[in-house]
Amino acid sequence: MTFVTKLRFQSGNRYELESAVSDLKSMIERKGAECKGPHTTPPEEESVPQSRTLGPGAKFAPWEYTVYSRQLEIHGNDHIAREVGHRKFPESVHVEIEVEHRKPAGHLDR
């Protein structure tokens, strides 16, 4: 049975995101793990309304920003995936980690 660790990175700073993901990918490959990605998704444009006061009334122009995303998958090598989970990333980079347990093809549950 294999474990697949899926990593999703998001940031408003594209350059820090690229740097963090490429550093991580090179570390994973140096340690001999199978790594797929990084996969890029189209940037998301976000808009947040801003009020001038706490009550109803006048508003400022909405705050608009872009969110960039990348995804990586680590196949097998649980110790490397564990090491990635404890790694420090820049504060501007949000990291989500999902671990999936995959059974080999033809495996029957009993």
PDB file of N, CA and C in Angstrom:
ATOM      1  N   MET A   1       0.838  -1.173   0.000  1.00  0.00           N
ATOM      2  CA  MET A   1       0.000   0.000   0.000  1.00  0.00           C
ATOM      3  C   MET A   1       0.888   1.242   0.000  1.00  0.00           C
ATOM      4  N   THR A   2       0.480   2.186  -0.790  1.00  0.00           N
ATOM      5  CA  THR A   2       1.279   3.399  -0.941  1.00  0.00           C
ATOM      6  C   THR A   2       0.539   4.611  -0.380  1.00  0.00           C
ATOM      7  N   PHE A   3       1.339   5.558   0.036  1.00  0.00           N
ATOM      8  CA  PHE A   3       0.797   6.825   0.487  1.00  0.00           C
ATOM      9  C   PHE A   3       1.152   7.886  -0.546  1.00  0.00           C
ATOM     10  N   VAL A   4       0.179   8.728  -0.854  1.00  0.00           N
ATOM     11  CA  VAL A   4       0.400   9.854  -1.745  1.00  0.00           C
ATOM     12  C   VAL A   4       0.149  11.121  -0.924  1.00  0.00           C
ATOM     13  N   THR A   5       1.150  11.969  -0.843  1.00  0.00           N
ATOM     14  CA  THR A   5       1.033  13.224  -0.114  1.00  0.00           C
ATOM     15  C   THR A   5       0.820  14.335  -1.131  1.00  0.00           C
ATOM     16  N   LYS A   6      -0.334  14.993  -1.020  1.00  0.00           N
ATOM     17  CA  LYS A   6      -0.672  16.083  -1.939  1.00  0.00           C
ATOM     18  C   LYS A   6      -0.449  17.401  -1.213  1.00  0.00           C
ATOM     19  N   LEU A   7       0.296  18.278  -1.848  1.00  0.00           N
ATOM     20  CA  LEU A   7       0.605  19.591  -1.273  1.00  0.00           C
ATOM     21  C   LEU A   7       0.012  20.666  -2.164  1.00  0.00           C
ATOM     22  N   ARG A   8      -0.689  21.605  -1.550  1.00  0.00           N
ATOM     23  CA  ARG A   8      -1.243  22.736  -2.291  1.00  0.00           C
ATOM     24  C   ARG A   8      -0.690  24.008  -1.661  1.00  0.00           C
ATOM     25  N   PHE A   9      -0.109  24.847  -2.488  1.00  0.00           N
ATOM     26  CA  PHE A   9       0.502  26.101  -2.049  1.00  0.00           C
ATOM     27  C   PHE A   9      -0.286  27.258  -2.641  1.00  0.00           C
ATOM     28  N   GLN A  10      -0.534  28.294  -1.834  1.00  0.00           N
ATOM     29  CA  GLN A  10      -1.199  29.500  -2.312  1.00  0.00           C
ATOM     30  C   GLN A  10      -0.483  30.718  -1.735  1.00  0.00           C
ATOM     31  N   SER A  11      -0.398  31.763  -2.542  1.00  0.00           N
ATOM     32  CA  SER A  11       0.230  32.995  -2.076  1.00  0.00           C
ATOM     33  C   SER A  11      -0.161  34.147  -3.000  1.00  0.00           C
ATOM     34  N   GLY A  12      -0.112  35.341  -2.442  1.00  0.00           N
ATOM     35  CA  GLY A  12      -0.300  36.546  -3.247  1.00  0.00           C
ATOM     36  C   GLY A  12       1.014  37.012  -3.846  1.00  0.00           C
ATOM     37  N   ASN A  13       2.125  36.435  -3.380  1.00  0.00           N
ATOM     38  CA  ASN A  13       3.458  36.793  -3.863  1.00  0.00           C
ATOM     39  C   ASN A  13       3.968  35.663  -4.759  1.00  0.00           C
ATOM     40  N   ARG A  14       3.855  35.833  -6.054  1.00  0.00           N
ATOM     41  CA  ARG A  14       4.200  34.772  -7.001  1.00  0.00           C
ATOM     42  C   ARG A  14       5.669  34.367  -6.910  1.00  0.00           C
ATOM     43  N   TYR A  15       6.562  35.323  -6.670  1.00  0.00           N
ATOM     44  CA  TYR A  15       7.991  35.021  -6.647  1.00  0.00           C
ATOM     45  C   TYR A  15       8.374  34.196  -5.420  1.00  0.00           C
ATOM     46  N   GLU A  16       7.819  34.528  -4.255  1.00  0.00           N
ATOM     47  CA  GLU A  16       8.078  33.719  -3.058  1.00  0.00           C
ATOM     48  C   GLU A  16       7.485  32.328  -3.210  1.00  0.00           C
ATOM     49  N   LEU A  17       6.311  32.241  -3.824  1.00  0.00           N
ATOM     50  CA  LEU A  17       5.668  30.951  -4.060  1.00  0.00           C
ATOM     51  C   LEU A  17       6.541  30.072  -4.949  1.00  0.00           C
ATOM     52  N   GLU A  18       7.002  30.627  -6.070  1.00  0.00           N
ATOM     53  CA  GLU A  18       7.859  29.870  -6.994  1.00  0.00           C
ATOM     54  C   GLU A  18       9.138  29.418  -6.308  1.00  0.00           C
ATOM     55  N   SER A  19       9.737  30.297  -5.518  1.00  0.00           N
ATOM     56  CA  SER A  19      10.971  29.963  -4.822  1.00  0.00           C
ATOM     57  C   SER A  19      10.757  28.831  -3.817  1.00  0.00           C
ATOM     58  N   ALA A  20       9.695  28.922  -3.010  1.00  0.00           N
ATOM     59  CA  ALA A  20       9.416  27.896  -2.003  1.00  0.00           C
ATOM     60  C   ALA A  20       9.132  26.544  -2.647  1.00  0.00           C
ATOM     61  N   VAL A  21       8.340  26.536  -3.713  1.00  0.00           N
ATOM     62  CA  VAL A  21       7.973  25.286  -4.379  1.00  0.00           C
ATOM     63  C   VAL A  21       9.179  24.672  -5.088  1.00  0.00           C
ATOM     64  N   SER A  22       9.982  25.476  -5.781  1.00  0.00           N
ATOM     65  CA  SER A  22      11.139  24.922  -6.492  1.00  0.00           C
ATOM     66  C   SER A  22      12.194  24.417  -5.512  1.00  0.00           C
ATOM     67  N   ASP A  23      12.400  25.107  -4.372  1.00  0.00           N
ATOM     68  CA  ASP A  23      13.329  24.616  -3.350  1.00  0.00           C
ATOM     69  C   ASP A  23      12.858  23.275  -2.793  1.00  0.00           C
ATOM     70  N   LEU A  24      11.564  23.174  -2.523  1.00  0.00           N
ATOM     71  CA  LEU A  24      11.010  21.932  -1.985  1.00  0.00           C
ATOM     72  C   LEU A  24      11.138  20.799  -2.994  1.00  0.00           C
ATOM     73  N   LYS A  25      10.821  21.064  -4.243  1.00  0.00           N
ATOM     74  CA  LYS A  25      10.903  20.022  -5.274  1.00  0.00           C
ATOM     75  C   LYS A  25      12.336  19.524  -5.431  1.00  0.00           C
ATOM     76  N   SER A  26      13.308  20.417  -5.429  1.00  0.00           N
ATOM     77  CA  SER A  26      14.695  19.976  -5.581  1.00  0.00           C
ATOM     78  C   SER A  26      15.139  19.159  -4.364  1.00  0.00           C
ATOM     79  N   MET A  27      14.681  19.524  -3.151  1.00  0.00           N
ATOM     80  CA  MET A  27      15.004  18.743  -1.956  1.00  0.00           C
ATOM     81  C   MET A  27      14.404  17.345  -2.039  1.00  0.00           C
ATOM     82  N   ILE A  28      13.165  17.257  -2.486  1.00  0.00           N
ATOM     83  CA  ILE A  28      12.486  15.956  -2.609  1.00  0.00           C
ATOM     84  C   ILE A  28      13.215  15.077  -3.615  1.00  0.00           C
ATOM     85  N   GLU A  29      13.593  15.640  -4.748  1.00  0.00           N
ATOM     86  CA  GLU A  29      14.282  14.868  -5.779  1.00  0.00           C
ATOM     87  C   GLU A  29      15.685  14.453  -5.337  1.00  0.00           C
ATOM     88  N   ARG A  30      16.393  15.321  -4.592  1.00  0.00           N
ATOM     89  CA  ARG A  30      17.724  14.970  -4.073  1.00  0.00           C
ATOM     90  C   ARG A  30      17.651  13.759  -3.141  1.00  0.00           C
ATOM     91  N   LYS A  31      16.544  13.652  -2.405  1.00  0.00           N
ATOM     92  CA  LYS A  31      16.389  12.552  -1.454  1.00  0.00           C
ATOM     93  C   LYS A  31      15.842  11.297  -2.118  1.00  0.00           C
ATOM     94  N   GLY A  32      15.565  11.370  -3.422  1.00  0.00           N
ATOM     95  CA  GLY A  32      15.188  10.180  -4.178  1.00  0.00           C
ATOM     96  C   GLY A  32      13.713   9.836  -4.185  1.00  0.00           C
ATOM     97  N   ALA A  33      12.861  10.757  -3.800  1.00  0.00           N
ATOM     98  CA  ALA A  33      11.420  10.489  -3.812  1.00  0.00           C
ATOM     99  C   ALA A  33      10.835  10.810  -5.186  1.00  0.00           C
ATOM    100  N   GLU A  34       9.723  10.163  -5.499  1.00  0.00           N
ATOM    101  CA  GLU A  34       9.019  10.448  -6.745  1.00  0.00           C
ATOM    102  C   GLU A  34       8.106  11.644  -6.504  1.00  0.00           C
ATOM    103  N   CYS A  35       8.273  12.676  -7.314  1.00  0.00           N
ATOM    104  CA  CYS A  35       7.526  13.915  -7.136  1.00  0.00           C
ATOM    105  C   CYS A  35       6.879  14.299  -8.463  1.00  0.00           C
ATOM    106  N   LYS A  36       5.579  14.574  -8.427  1.00  0.00           N
ATOM    107  CA  LYS A  36       4.876  15.026  -9.625  1.00  0.00           C
ATOM    108  C   LYS A  36       4.476  16.475  -9.434  1.00  0.00           C
ATOM    109  N   GLY A  37       4.786  17.290 -10.410  1.00  0.00           N
ATOM    110  CA  GLY A  37       4.444  18.702 -10.308  1.00  0.00           C
ATOM    111  C   GLY A  37       5.697  19.548 -10.291  1.00  0.00           C
ATOM    112  N   PRO A  38       5.621  20.795 -10.063  1.00  0.00           N
ATOM    113  CA  PRO A  38       4.418  21.503  -9.621  1.00  0.00           C
ATOM    114  C   PRO A  38       3.443  21.759 -10.765  1.00  0.00           C
ATOM    115  N   HIS A  39       2.171  21.603 -10.444  1.00  0.00           N
ATOM    116  CA  HIS A  39       1.106  21.889 -11.392  1.00  0.00           C
ATOM    117  C   HIS A  39       0.579  23.283 -11.069  1.00  0.00           C
ATOM    118  N   THR A  40       0.416  24.076 -12.102  1.00  0.00           N
ATOM    119  CA  THR A  40      -0.024  25.458 -11.943  1.00  0.00           C
ATOM    120  C   THR A  40      -1.493  25.575 -12.300  1.00  0.00           C
ATOM    121  N   THR A  41      -2.248  26.277 -11.469  1.00  0.00           N
ATOM    122  CA  THR A  41      -3.635  26.588 -11.799  1.00  0.00           C
ATOM    123  C   THR A  41      -3.698  28.075 -12.148  1.00  0.00           C
ATOM    124  N   PRO A  42      -4.691  28.486 -12.917  1.00  0.00           N
ATOM    125  CA  PRO A  42      -4.787  29.909 -13.271  1.00  0.00           C
ATOM    126  C   PRO A  42      -4.920  30.767 -12.008  1.00  0.00           C
ATOM    127  N   PRO A  43      -4.302  31.944 -11.993  1.00  0.00           N
ATOM    128  CA  PRO A  43      -4.425  32.824 -10.834  1.00  0.00           C
ATOM    129  C   PRO A  43      -5.880  33.229 -10.599  1.00  0.00           C
ATOM    130  N   GLU A  44      -6.244  33.372  -9.332  1.00  0.00           N
ATOM    131  CA  GLU A  44      -7.602  33.793  -8.976  1.00  0.00           C
ATOM    132  C   GLU A  44      -7.578  35.261  -8.576  1.00  0.00           C
ATOM    133  N   GLU A  45      -8.474  36.036  -9.139  1.00  0.00           N
ATOM    134  CA  GLU A  45      -8.607  37.450  -8.792  1.00  0.00           C
ATOM    135  C   GLU A  45      -9.660  37.560  -7.697  1.00  0.00           C
ATOM    136  N   GLU A  46      -9.286  38.118  -6.556  1.00  0.00           N
ATOM    137  CA  GLU A  46     -10.196  38.267  -5.424  1.00  0.00           C
ATOM    138  C   GLU A  46     -10.507  39.740  -5.208  1.00  0.00           C
ATOM    139  N   SER A  47     -11.698  40.020  -4.696  1.00  0.00           N
ATOM    140  CA  SER A  47     -12.123  41.385  -4.408  1.00  0.00           C
ATOM    141  C   SER A  47     -12.849  41.388  -3.065  1.00  0.00           C
ATOM    142  N   VAL A  48     -12.444  42.290  -2.169  1.00  0.00           N
ATOM    143  CA  VAL A  48     -13.030  42.374  -0.832  1.00  0.00           C
ATOM    144  C   VAL A  48     -13.617  43.762  -0.639  1.00  0.00           C
ATOM    145  N   PRO A  49     -14.931  43.860  -0.331  1.00  0.00           N
ATOM    146  CA  PRO A  49     -15.518  45.181  -0.100  1.00  0.00           C
ATOM    147  C   PRO A  49     -14.989  45.786   1.201  1.00  0.00           C
ATOM    148  N   GLN A  50     -14.903  47.132   1.242  1.00  0.00           N
ATOM    149  CA  GLN A  50     -14.405  47.830   2.431  1.00  0.00           C
ATOM    150  C   GLN A  50     -15.367  48.950   2.808  1.00  0.00           C
ATOM    151  N   SER A  51     -15.812  48.955   4.057  1.00  0.00           N
ATOM    152  CA  SER A  51     -16.701  50.009   4.550  1.00  0.00           C
ATOM    153  C   SER A  51     -15.889  51.112   5.209  1.00  0.00           C
ATOM    154  N   ARG A  52     -16.368  52.352   5.097  1.00  0.00           N
ATOM    155  CA  ARG A  52     -15.703  53.487   5.749  1.00  0.00           C
ATOM    156  C   ARG A  52     -16.023  53.507   7.243  1.00  0.00           C
ATOM    157  N   THR A  53     -17.181  52.990   7.620  1.00  0.00           N
ATOM    158  CA  THR A  53     -17.603  52.985   9.030  1.00  0.00           C
ATOM    159  C   THR A  53     -18.096  51.590   9.394  1.00  0.00           C
ATOM    160  N   LEU A  54     -18.383  51.392  10.678  1.00  0.00           N
ATOM    161  CA  LEU A  54     -18.899  50.096  11.118  1.00  0.00           C
ATOM    162  C   LEU A  54     -20.357  49.903  10.732  1.00  0.00           C
ATOM    163  N   GLY A  55     -21.080  50.981  10.571  1.00  0.00           N
ATOM    164  CA  GLY A  55     -22.482  50.909  10.192  1.00  0.00           C
ATOM    165  C   GLY A  55     -22.646  51.008   8.688  1.00  0.00           C
ATOM    166  N   PRO A  56     -23.897  50.975   8.228  1.00  0.00           N
ATOM    167  CA  PRO A  56     -24.137  51.118   6.790  1.00  0.00           C
ATOM    168  C   PRO A  56     -23.766  52.522   6.318  1.00  0.00           C
ATOM    169  N   GLY A  57     -23.422  52.602   5.079  1.00  0.00           N
ATOM    170  CA  GLY A  57     -23.076  53.926   4.545  1.00  0.00           C
ATOM    171  C   GLY A  57     -21.996  53.843   3.497  1.00  0.00           C
ATOM    172  N   ALA A  58     -21.140  54.860   3.496  1.00  0.00           N
ATOM    173  CA  ALA A  58     -20.116  55.008   2.458  1.00  0.00           C
ATOM    174  C   ALA A  58     -19.114  53.855   2.487  1.00  0.00           C
ATOM    175  N   LYS A  59     -18.564  53.579   1.323  1.00  0.00           N
ATOM    176  CA  LYS A  59     -17.592  52.486   1.188  1.00  0.00           C
ATOM    177  C   LYS A  59     -16.350  52.982   0.467  1.00  0.00           C
ATOM    178  N   PHE A  60     -15.228  52.352   0.777  1.00  0.00           N
ATOM    179  CA  PHE A  60     -14.000  52.560   0.015  1.00  0.00           C
ATOM    180  C   PHE A  60     -14.071  51.676  -1.229  1.00  0.00           C
ATOM    181  N   ALA A  61     -13.171  51.922  -2.163  1.00  0.00           N
ATOM    182  CA  ALA A  61     -13.072  51.027  -3.325  1.00  0.00           C
ATOM    183  C   ALA A  61     -12.694  49.632  -2.816  1.00  0.00           C
ATOM    184  N   PRO A  62     -13.170  48.576  -3.452  1.00  0.00           N
ATOM    185  CA  PRO A  62     -12.847  47.226  -2.971  1.00  0.00           C
ATOM    186  C   PRO A  62     -11.347  46.946  -3.054  1.00  0.00           C
ATOM    187  N   TRP A  63     -10.878  46.143  -2.133  1.00  0.00           N
ATOM    188  CA  TRP A  63      -9.481  45.709  -2.119  1.00  0.00           C
ATOM    189  C   TRP A  63      -9.376  44.535  -3.076  1.00  0.00           C
ATOM    190  N   GLU A  64      -8.526  44.633  -4.074  1.00  0.00           N
ATOM    191  CA  GLU A  64      -8.384  43.579  -5.086  1.00  0.00           C
ATOM    192  C   GLU A  64      -6.974  43.022  -5.044  1.00  0.00           C
ATOM    193  N   TYR A  65      -6.882  41.705  -5.138  1.00  0.00           N
ATOM    194  CA  TYR A  65      -5.581  41.038  -5.120  1.00  0.00           C
ATOM    195  C   TYR A  65      -5.652  39.734  -5.895  1.00  0.00           C
ATOM    196  N   THR A  66      -4.488  39.181  -6.212  1.00  0.00           N
ATOM    197  CA  THR A  66      -4.378  37.956  -6.984  1.00  0.00           C
ATOM    198  C   THR A  66      -3.805  36.854  -6.101  1.00  0.00           C
ATOM    199  N   VAL A  67      -4.370  35.644  -6.218  1.00  0.00           N
ATOM    200  CA  VAL A  67      -3.873  34.481  -5.481  1.00  0.00           C
ATOM    201  C   VAL A  67      -3.320  33.482  -6.502  1.00  0.00           C
ATOM    202  N   TYR A  68      -2.052  33.099  -6.307  1.00  0.00           N
ATOM    203  CA  TYR A  68      -1.388  32.131  -7.186  1.00  0.00           C
ATOM    204  C   TYR A  68      -1.348  30.773  -6.475  1.00  0.00           C
ATOM    205  N   SER A  69      -1.502  29.693  -7.230  1.00  0.00           N
ATOM    206  CA  SER A  69      -1.535  28.350  -6.637  1.00  0.00           C
ATOM    207  C   SER A  69      -0.618  27.398  -7.381  1.00  0.00           C
ATOM    208  N   ARG A  70      -0.033  26.470  -6.637  1.00  0.00           N
ATOM    209  CA  ARG A  70       0.770  25.377  -7.198  1.00  0.00           C
ATOM    210  C   ARG A  70       0.420  24.108  -6.431  1.00  0.00           C
ATOM    211  N   GLN A  71       0.572  22.956  -7.109  1.00  0.00           N
ATOM    212  CA  GLN A  71       0.300  21.668  -6.462  1.00  0.00           C
ATOM    213  C   GLN A  71       1.431  20.697  -6.749  1.00  0.00           C
ATOM    214  N   LEU A  72       1.785  19.914  -5.739  1.00  0.00           N
ATOM    215  CA  LEU A  72       2.815  18.876  -5.843  1.00  0.00           C
ATOM    216  C   LEU A  72       2.260  17.591  -5.273  1.00  0.00           C
ATOM    217  N   GLU A  73       2.761  16.453  -5.756  1.00  0.00           N
ATOM    218  CA  GLU A  73       2.417  15.155  -5.184  1.00  0.00           C
ATOM    219  C   GLU A  73       3.701  14.388  -4.911  1.00  0.00           C
ATOM    220  N   ILE A  74       3.789  13.797  -3.713  1.00  0.00           N
ATOM    221  CA  ILE A  74       4.914  12.942  -3.358  1.00  0.00           C
ATOM    222  C   ILE A  74       4.357  11.530  -3.249  1.00  0.00           C
ATOM    223  N   HIS A  75       4.919  10.599  -4.015  1.00  0.00           N
ATOM    224  CA  HIS A  75       4.450   9.212  -4.008  1.00  0.00           C
ATOM    225  C   HIS A  75       5.400   8.354  -3.190  1.00  0.00           C
ATOM    226  N   GLY A  76       4.832   7.602  -2.224  1.00  0.00           N
ATOM    227  CA  GLY A  76       5.650   6.758  -1.354  1.00  0.00           C
ATOM    228  C   GLY A  76       6.482   7.610  -0.411  1.00  0.00           C
ATOM    229  N   ASN A  77       7.605   7.096   0.031  1.00  0.00           N
ATOM    230  CA  ASN A  77       8.564   7.819   0.883  1.00  0.00           C
ATOM    231  C   ASN A  77       7.889   8.614   1.995  1.00  0.00           C
ATOM    232  N   ASP A  78       7.279   7.900   2.931  1.00  0.00           N
ATOM    233  CA  ASP A  78       6.550   8.537   4.021  1.00  0.00           C
ATOM    234  C   ASP A  78       7.445   9.442   4.868  1.00  0.00           C
ATOM    235  N   HIS A  79       8.718   9.046   5.048  1.00  0.00           N
ATOM    236  CA  HIS A  79       9.610   9.857   5.885  1.00  0.00           C
ATOM    237  C   HIS A  79       9.878  11.226   5.262  1.00  0.00           C
ATOM    238  N   ILE A  80       9.953  11.287   3.935  1.00  0.00           N
ATOM    239  CA  ILE A  80      10.170  12.579   3.270  1.00  0.00           C
ATOM    240  C   ILE A  80       8.904  13.430   3.372  1.00  0.00           C
ATOM    241  N   ALA A  81       7.741  12.808   3.195  1.00  0.00           N
ATOM    242  CA  ALA A  81       6.484  13.546   3.330  1.00  0.00           C
ATOM    243  C   ALA A  81       6.343  14.092   4.747  1.00  0.00           C
ATOM    244  N   ARG A  82       6.752  13.325   5.738  1.00  0.00           N
ATOM    245  CA  ARG A  82       6.700  13.780   7.130  1.00  0.00           C
ATOM    246  C   ARG A  82       7.635  14.969   7.339  1.00  0.00           C
ATOM    247  N   GLU A  83       8.814  14.895   6.737  1.00  0.00           N
ATOM    248  CA  GLU A  83       9.785  15.988   6.835  1.00  0.00           C
ATOM    249  C   GLU A  83       9.231  17.266   6.204  1.00  0.00           C
ATOM    250  N   VAL A  84       8.532  17.124   5.088  1.00  0.00           N
ATOM    251  CA  VAL A  84       7.928  18.282   4.416  1.00  0.00           C
ATOM    252  C   VAL A  84       6.867  18.905   5.318  1.00  0.00           C
ATOM    253  N   GLY A  85       6.121  18.073   6.038  1.00  0.00           N
ATOM    254  CA  GLY A  85       5.086  18.575   6.932  1.00  0.00           C
ATOM    255  C   GLY A  85       5.629  19.423   8.063  1.00  0.00           C
ATOM    256  N   HIS A  86       6.874  19.211   8.454  1.00  0.00           N
ATOM    257  CA  HIS A  86       7.488  19.971   9.536  1.00  0.00           C
ATOM    258  C   HIS A  86       8.363  21.118   9.031  1.00  0.00           C
ATOM    259  N   ARG A  87       8.445  21.267   7.741  1.00  0.00           N
ATOM    260  CA  ARG A  87       9.299  22.296   7.141  1.00  0.00           C
ATOM    261  C   ARG A  87       8.683  23.689   7.314  1.00  0.00           C
ATOM    262  N   LYS A  88       9.532  24.685   7.480  1.00  0.00           N
ATOM    263  CA  LYS A  88       9.087  26.078   7.591  1.00  0.00           C
ATOM    264  C   LYS A  88       8.974  26.680   6.191  1.00  0.00           C
ATOM    265  N   PHE A  89       7.869  27.359   5.935  1.00  0.00           N
ATOM    266  CA  PHE A  89       7.646  28.062   4.678  1.00  0.00           C
ATOM    267  C   PHE A  89       7.485  29.541   4.990  1.00  0.00           C
ATOM    268  N   PRO A  90       7.704  30.418   4.003  1.00  0.00           N
ATOM    269  CA  PRO A  90       7.503  31.847   4.242  1.00  0.00           C
ATOM    270  C   PRO A  90       6.072  32.113   4.721  1.00  0.00           C
ATOM    271  N   GLU A  91       5.899  33.129   5.541  1.00  0.00           N
ATOM    272  CA  GLU A  91       4.567  33.445   6.066  1.00  0.00           C
ATOM    273  C   GLU A  91       3.578  33.809   4.966  1.00  0.00           C
ATOM    274  N   SER A  92       4.060  34.296   3.851  1.00  0.00           N
ATOM    275  CA  SER A  92       3.164  34.694   2.763  1.00  0.00           C
ATOM    276  C   SER A  92       2.685  33.497   1.933  1.00  0.00           C
ATOM    277  N   VAL A  93       3.185  32.295   2.234  1.00  0.00           N
ATOM    278  CA  VAL A  93       2.797  31.094   1.491  1.00  0.00           C
ATOM    279  C   VAL A  93       1.933  30.210   2.392  1.00  0.00           C
ATOM    280  N   HIS A  94       0.696  29.952   1.956  1.00  0.00           N
ATOM    281  CA  HIS A  94      -0.229  29.074   2.677  1.00  0.00           C
ATOM    282  C   HIS A  94      -0.054  27.656   2.126  1.00  0.00           C
ATOM    283  N   VAL A  95       0.107  26.681   3.013  1.00  0.00           N
ATOM    284  CA  VAL A  95       0.355  25.297   2.596  1.00  0.00           C
ATOM    285  C   VAL A  95      -0.740  24.395   3.149  1.00  0.00           C
ATOM    286  N   GLU A  96      -1.322  23.565   2.287  1.00  0.00           N
ATOM    287  CA  GLU A  96      -2.278  22.539   2.707  1.00  0.00           C
ATOM    288  C   GLU A  96      -1.676  21.184   2.358  1.00  0.00           C
ATOM    289  N   ILE A  97      -1.745  20.243   3.296  1.00  0.00           N
ATOM    290  CA  ILE A  97      -1.191  18.907   3.085  1.00  0.00           C
ATOM    291  C   ILE A  97      -2.306  17.890   3.249  1.00  0.00           C
ATOM    292  N   GLU A  98      -2.434  17.002   2.257  1.00  0.00           N
ATOM    293  CA  GLU A  98      -3.434  15.938   2.302  1.00  0.00           C
ATOM    294  C   GLU A  98      -2.714  14.616   2.037  1.00  0.00           C
ATOM    295  N   VAL A  99      -2.962  13.628   2.884  1.00  0.00           N
ATOM    296  CA  VAL A  99      -2.341  12.318   2.705  1.00  0.00           C
ATOM    297  C   VAL A  99      -3.423  11.336   2.274  1.00  0.00           C
ATOM    298  N   GLU A 100      -3.162  10.643   1.177  1.00  0.00           N
ATOM    299  CA  GLU A 100      -4.115   9.684   0.627  1.00  0.00           C
ATOM    300  C   GLU A 100      -3.482   8.298   0.661  1.00  0.00           C
ATOM    301  N   HIS A 101      -4.242   7.329   1.108  1.00  0.00           N
ATOM    302  CA  HIS A 101      -3.776   5.951   1.183  1.00  0.00           C
ATOM    303  C   HIS A 101      -4.294   5.213  -0.053  1.00  0.00           C
ATOM    304  N   ARG A 102      -3.398   4.821  -0.938  1.00  0.00           N
ATOM    305  CA  ARG A 102      -3.801   4.128  -2.175  1.00  0.00           C
ATOM    306  C   ARG A 102      -3.426   2.661  -2.102  1.00  0.00           C
ATOM    307  N   LYS A 103      -4.348   1.830  -2.531  1.00  0.00           N
ATOM    308  CA  LYS A 103      -4.103   0.393  -2.559  1.00  0.00           C
ATOM    309  C   LYS A 103      -3.691   0.007  -3.975  1.00  0.00           C
ATOM    310  N   PRO A 104      -2.865  -1.041  -4.110  1.00  0.00           N
ATOM    311  CA  PRO A 104      -2.426  -1.452  -5.452  1.00  0.00           C
ATOM    312  C   PRO A 104      -3.601  -1.925  -6.312  1.00  0.00           C
ATOM    313  N   ALA A 105      -3.441  -1.832  -7.614  1.00  0.00           N
ATOM    314  CA  ALA A 105      -4.474  -2.276  -8.545  1.00  0.00           C
ATOM    315  C   ALA A 105      -4.767  -3.755  -8.305  1.00  0.00           C
ATOM    316  N   GLY A 106      -6.045  -4.096  -8.310  1.00  0.00           N
ATOM    317  CA  GLY A 106      -6.447  -5.486  -8.109  1.00  0.00           C
ATOM    318  C   GLY A 106      -6.553  -5.886  -6.649  1.00  0.00           C
ATOM    319  N   HIS A 107      -6.295  -4.973  -5.718  1.00  0.00           N
ATOM    320  CA  HIS A 107      -6.373  -5.275  -4.292  1.00  0.00           C
ATOM    321  C   HIS A 107      -7.826  -5.373  -3.863  1.00  0.00           C
ATOM    322  N   LEU A 108      -8.177  -6.434  -3.150  1.00  0.00           N
ATOM    323  CA  LEU A 108      -9.530  -6.627  -2.645  1.00  0.00           C
ATOM    324  C   LEU A 108      -9.553  -6.426  -1.142  1.00  0.00           C
ATOM    325  N   ASP A 109     -10.556  -5.688  -0.653  1.00  0.00           N
ATOM    326  CA  ASP A 109     -10.734  -5.515   0.798  1.00  0.00           C
ATOM    327  C   ASP A 109     -11.426  -6.745   1.348  1.00  0.00           C
ATOM    328  N   ARG A 110     -10.968  -7.240   2.461  1.00  0.00           N
ATOM    329  CA  ARG A 110     -11.632  -8.410   3.086  1.00  0.00           C
ATOM    330  C   ARG A 110     -11.846  -8.143   4.530  1.00  0.00           C
TER     331      ARG A 110
END
